Amino acid sequence: MASSVRPLVFLDVDGVLLPFGGTRPAAPILDPAEDDHPLLHRLDRSLGPLLLGLDADLVWATTWMADANDLLAPRLGLPPLPVVDFLEDDDPGSRLHWKTRALVAWAGDRPFAWLDDELTDVDREWIEARHTRPALAYKVVSTVGLTRADLDAVARWLDRVSSG
Ligand SMILES: [Mg+2]
């Protein structure tokens, strides 16, 4: 790739890998851990290889923190991924998402795509004003969760970043 730094993909879990809607039928419970988390059966394991195929480094950006590596990564066939350590929201009244500052800081000078169901134009504008490299704040529909079409769009954006 032309760019010297590999882009990052920040991954949210709730409303992204685990949709809130009831459109995905409940799968049989295969192991006790799925009993412990009411949404874990909604994980679409076929997304794992697609995520792994992105030309980027995957990073968890979720309140699941290390549990994402324990419970989700193995089901998706992903290796353990870095986890963004979020600080307490220092401006809870702001319309800026509580993750946004931490993600931009974590990304440093690397391009990044952020897949989340809660981000807004406030976040896009904040990122645009501060991040010096390309950034894609990609909103996933929480009731549907991350789809192949979403990942196609992200892959196309990563292609443009690496060739531009
Ligand atoms: Mg979410």
mmCIF file of C-alpha atoms and ligand atoms in Angstrom:
data_model
loop_
_atom_site.group_PDB
_atom_site.id
_atom_site.type_symbol
_atom_site.label_atom_id
_atom_site.label_comp_id
_atom_site.label_asym_id
_atom_site.label_seq_id
_atom_site.Cartn_x
_atom_site.Cartn_y
_atom_site.Cartn_z
ATOM 1 C CA MET A 1 0.000 0.000 0.000
ATOM 2 C CA ALA A 2 1.073 3.530 -0.678
ATOM 3 C CA SER A 3 0.419 4.738 2.837
ATOM 4 C CA SER A 4 3.233 3.952 5.239
ATOM 5 C CA VAL A 5 0.936 3.282 8.168
ATOM 6 C CA ARG A 6 -1.655 0.561 8.331
ATOM 7 C CA PRO A 7 -5.131 1.848 9.132
ATOM 8 C CA LEU A 8 -7.033 0.824 12.244
ATOM 9 C CA VAL A 9 -10.600 -0.425 12.490
ATOM 10 C CA PHE A 10 -12.223 0.314 15.853
ATOM 11 C CA LEU A 11 -14.983 -2.175 16.590
ATOM 12 C CA ASP A 12 -17.939 -1.618 18.863
ATOM 13 C CA VAL A 13 -19.860 -4.657 20.106
ATOM 14 C CA ASP A 14 -23.325 -3.757 21.409
ATOM 15 C CA GLY A 15 -25.526 -2.710 18.505
ATOM 16 C CA VAL A 16 -22.773 -3.632 16.035
ATOM 17 C CA LEU A 17 -21.606 -7.233 16.425
ATOM 18 C CA LEU A 18 -24.548 -7.906 18.726
ATOM 19 C CA PRO A 19 -27.627 -6.265 17.180
ATOM 20 C CA PHE A 20 -30.377 -5.092 19.476
ATOM 21 C CA GLY A 21 -33.201 -6.017 17.127
ATOM 22 C CA GLY A 22 -34.895 -9.374 17.076
ATOM 23 C CA THR A 23 -34.388 -9.992 13.373
ATOM 24 C CA ARG A 24 -31.719 -12.617 13.825
ATOM 25 C CA PRO A 25 -33.313 -15.832 15.055
ATOM 26 C CA ALA A 26 -32.147 -17.234 18.337
ATOM 27 C CA ALA A 27 -29.579 -19.953 17.750
ATOM 28 C CA PRO A 28 -29.425 -23.022 19.931
ATOM 29 C CA ILE A 29 -27.310 -22.373 22.982
ATOM 30 C CA LEU A 30 -24.059 -24.181 22.350
ATOM 31 C CA ASP A 31 -22.129 -23.394 25.447
ATOM 32 C CA PRO A 32 -22.808 -22.119 28.940
ATOM 33 C CA ALA A 33 -21.286 -18.688 28.295
ATOM 34 C CA GLU A 34 -24.051 -17.931 25.814
ATOM 35 C CA ASP A 35 -26.454 -18.519 28.640
ATOM 36 C CA ASP A 36 -24.693 -15.816 30.614
ATOM 37 C CA HIS A 37 -25.052 -13.078 28.048
ATOM 38 C CA PRO A 38 -28.508 -12.534 26.609
ATOM 39 C CA LEU A 39 -27.287 -11.178 23.266
ATOM 40 C CA LEU A 40 -24.312 -13.420 22.562
ATOM 41 C CA HIS A 41 -26.375 -15.790 20.415
ATOM 42 C CA ARG A 42 -26.967 -12.887 18.020
ATOM 43 C CA LEU A 43 -23.334 -12.830 16.977
ATOM 44 C CA ASP A 44 -22.970 -13.566 13.257
ATOM 45 C CA ARG A 45 -19.848 -15.689 13.261
ATOM 46 C CA SER A 46 -19.522 -15.425 9.482
ATOM 47 C CA LEU A 47 -18.444 -11.795 9.935
ATOM 48 C CA GLY A 48 -15.172 -12.923 11.517
ATOM 49 C CA PRO A 49 -13.337 -13.860 8.303
ATOM 50 C CA LEU A 50 -14.606 -10.681 6.637
ATOM 51 C CA LEU A 51 -13.267 -8.559 9.486
ATOM 52 C CA LEU A 52 -9.979 -10.407 9.363
ATOM 53 C CA GLY A 53 -9.819 -9.809 5.614
ATOM 54 C CA LEU A 54 -9.891 -6.024 5.986
ATOM 55 C CA ASP A 55 -6.602 -4.336 5.140
ATOM 56 C CA ALA A 56 -6.361 -2.850 8.623
ATOM 57 C CA ASP A 57 -5.561 -3.662 12.238
ATOM 58 C CA LEU A 58 -8.665 -4.462 14.279
ATOM 59 C CA VAL A 59 -9.069 -2.916 17.738
ATOM 60 C CA TRP A 60 -11.896 -3.380 20.250
ATOM 61 C CA ALA A 61 -13.628 -0.121 21.127
ATOM 62 C CA THR A 62 -16.350 -1.332 23.454
ATOM 63 C CA THR A 63 -17.468 -1.444 27.050
ATOM 64 C CA TRP A 64 -16.885 -5.195 26.777
ATOM 65 C CA MET A 65 -13.196 -4.383 27.189
ATOM 66 C CA ALA A 66 -11.202 -7.597 27.720
ATOM 67 C CA ASP A 67 -14.361 -9.711 27.655
ATOM 68 C CA ALA A 68 -14.463 -9.044 23.906
ATOM 69 C CA ASN A 69 -11.294 -11.095 23.551
ATOM 70 C CA ASP A 70 -12.531 -13.802 25.896
ATOM 71 C CA LEU A 71 -16.041 -14.236 24.517
ATOM 72 C CA LEU A 72 -16.267 -12.739 21.027
ATOM 73 C CA ALA A 73 -12.870 -13.133 19.365
ATOM 74 C CA PRO A 74 -12.820 -16.950 19.599
ATOM 75 C CA ARG A 75 -16.350 -17.214 18.210
ATOM 76 C CA LEU A 76 -15.409 -14.986 15.274
ATOM 77 C CA GLY A 77 -12.116 -16.747 14.641
ATOM 78 C CA LEU A 78 -10.200 -13.580 15.491
ATOM 79 C CA PRO A 79 -6.928 -13.452 17.383
ATOM 80 C CA PRO A 80 -6.903 -11.496 20.631
ATOM 81 C CA LEU A 81 -7.114 -7.836 19.648
ATOM 82 C CA PRO A 82 -5.883 -4.670 21.344
ATOM 83 C CA VAL A 83 -8.532 -3.027 23.521
ATOM 84 C CA VAL A 84 -9.007 0.722 23.809
ATOM 85 C CA ASP A 85 -8.910 1.660 27.460
ATOM 86 C CA PHE A 86 -11.560 4.345 27.862
ATOM 87 C CA LEU A 87 -11.154 7.008 30.453
ATOM 88 C CA GLU A 88 -14.121 8.295 32.342
ATOM 89 C CA ASP A 89 -16.212 10.672 30.282
ATOM 90 C CA ASP A 90 -14.837 14.062 31.255
ATOM 91 C CA ASP A 91 -17.651 15.963 29.582
ATOM 92 C CA PRO A 92 -20.839 13.958 30.088
ATOM 93 C CA GLY A 93 -23.112 16.810 28.996
ATOM 94 C CA SER A 94 -21.445 17.023 25.589
ATOM 95 C CA ARG A 95 -23.066 15.693 22.444
ATOM 96 C CA LEU A 96 -19.687 14.298 21.535
ATOM 97 C CA HIS A 97 -19.675 10.534 22.039
ATOM 98 C CA TRP A 98 -17.754 9.480 25.138
ATOM 99 C CA LYS A 99 -15.477 7.266 23.014
ATOM 100 C CA THR A 100 -14.474 9.845 20.427
ATOM 101 C CA ARG A 101 -11.609 11.604 22.201
ATOM 102 C CA ALA A 102 -10.046 8.331 23.299
ATOM 103 C CA LEU A 103 -10.236 6.830 19.803
ATOM 104 C CA VAL A 104 -8.605 9.809 18.146
ATOM 105 C CA ALA A 105 -5.861 9.758 20.785
ATOM 106 C CA TRP A 106 -5.375 6.013 20.345
ATOM 107 C CA ALA A 107 -5.181 6.319 16.564
ATOM 108 C CA GLY A 108 -2.375 8.873 16.750
ATOM 109 C CA ASP A 109 -1.206 9.443 13.195
ATOM 110 C CA ARG A 110 -2.866 6.383 11.695
ATOM 111 C CA PRO A 111 -5.973 6.439 9.496
ATOM 112 C CA PHE A 112 -8.945 4.763 11.125
ATOM 113 C CA ALA A 113 -12.458 3.526 10.555
ATOM 114 C CA TRP A 114 -14.747 3.460 13.574
ATOM 115 C CA LEU A 115 -17.772 1.144 13.443
ATOM 116 C CA ASP A 116 -20.355 2.111 16.046
ATOM 117 C CA ASP A 117 -24.122 2.409 16.360
ATOM 118 C CA GLU A 118 -24.072 5.597 18.447
ATOM 119 C CA LEU A 119 -21.838 8.059 16.643
ATOM 120 C CA THR A 120 -23.264 11.235 15.118
ATOM 121 C CA ASP A 121 -22.214 14.157 12.926
ATOM 122 C CA VAL A 122 -20.906 15.826 16.097
ATOM 123 C CA ASP A 123 -18.298 13.078 16.283
ATOM 124 C CA ARG A 124 -17.560 13.247 12.557
ATOM 125 C CA GLU A 125 -16.947 16.987 12.746
ATOM 126 C CA TRP A 126 -14.818 16.699 15.876
ATOM 127 C CA ILE A 127 -12.683 13.985 14.283
ATOM 128 C CA GLU A 128 -12.410 15.889 11.018
ATOM 129 C CA ALA A 129 -11.168 18.967 12.866
ATOM 130 C CA ARG A 130 -8.531 17.124 14.885
ATOM 131 C CA HIS A 131 -7.391 13.955 13.177
ATOM 132 C CA THR A 132 -4.733 14.630 10.596
ATOM 133 C CA ARG A 133 -5.169 11.348 8.725
ATOM 134 C CA PRO A 134 -8.224 9.948 6.923
ATOM 135 C CA ALA A 135 -10.990 8.803 9.246
ATOM 136 C CA LEU A 136 -14.316 7.102 8.615
ATOM 137 C CA ALA A 137 -16.911 7.276 11.387
ATOM 138 C CA TYR A 138 -19.274 4.579 10.153
ATOM 139 C CA LYS A 139 -22.653 4.315 11.825
ATOM 140 C CA VAL A 140 -24.092 0.825 12.061
ATOM 141 C CA VAL A 141 -27.860 0.392 12.460
ATOM 142 C CA SER A 142 -28.191 -1.041 15.946
ATOM 143 C CA THR A 143 -31.324 -3.071 15.286
ATOM 144 C CA VAL A 144 -29.685 -4.811 12.330
ATOM 145 C CA GLY A 145 -26.063 -4.917 13.425
ATOM 146 C CA LEU A 146 -23.005 -5.026 11.217
ATOM 147 C CA THR A 147 -23.705 -6.454 7.759
ATOM 148 C CA ARG A 148 -21.642 -7.647 4.826
ATOM 149 C CA ALA A 149 -22.688 -4.487 2.982
ATOM 150 C CA ASP A 150 -21.258 -2.398 5.825
ATOM 151 C CA LEU A 151 -17.985 -4.281 5.647
ATOM 152 C CA ASP A 152 -17.896 -3.901 1.856
ATOM 153 C CA ALA A 153 -18.231 -0.136 2.311
ATOM 154 C CA VAL A 154 -15.452 -0.101 4.903
ATOM 155 C CA ALA A 155 -13.229 -2.234 2.663
ATOM 156 C CA ARG A 156 -13.753 0.193 -0.224
ATOM 157 C CA TRP A 157 -12.851 3.116 2.033
ATOM 158 C CA LEU A 158 -9.689 1.312 3.172
ATOM 159 C CA ASP A 159 -8.782 0.709 -0.477
ATOM 160 C CA ARG A 160 -9.137 4.401 -1.197
ATOM 161 C CA VAL A 161 -7.016 5.288 1.817
ATOM 162 C CA SER A 162 -4.237 2.899 0.873
ATOM 163 C CA SER A 163 -4.176 4.041 -2.736
ATOM 164 C CA GLY A 164 -4.541 7.747 -1.968
HETATM 165 MG MG MG B 1 -22.810 0.270 20.627
#
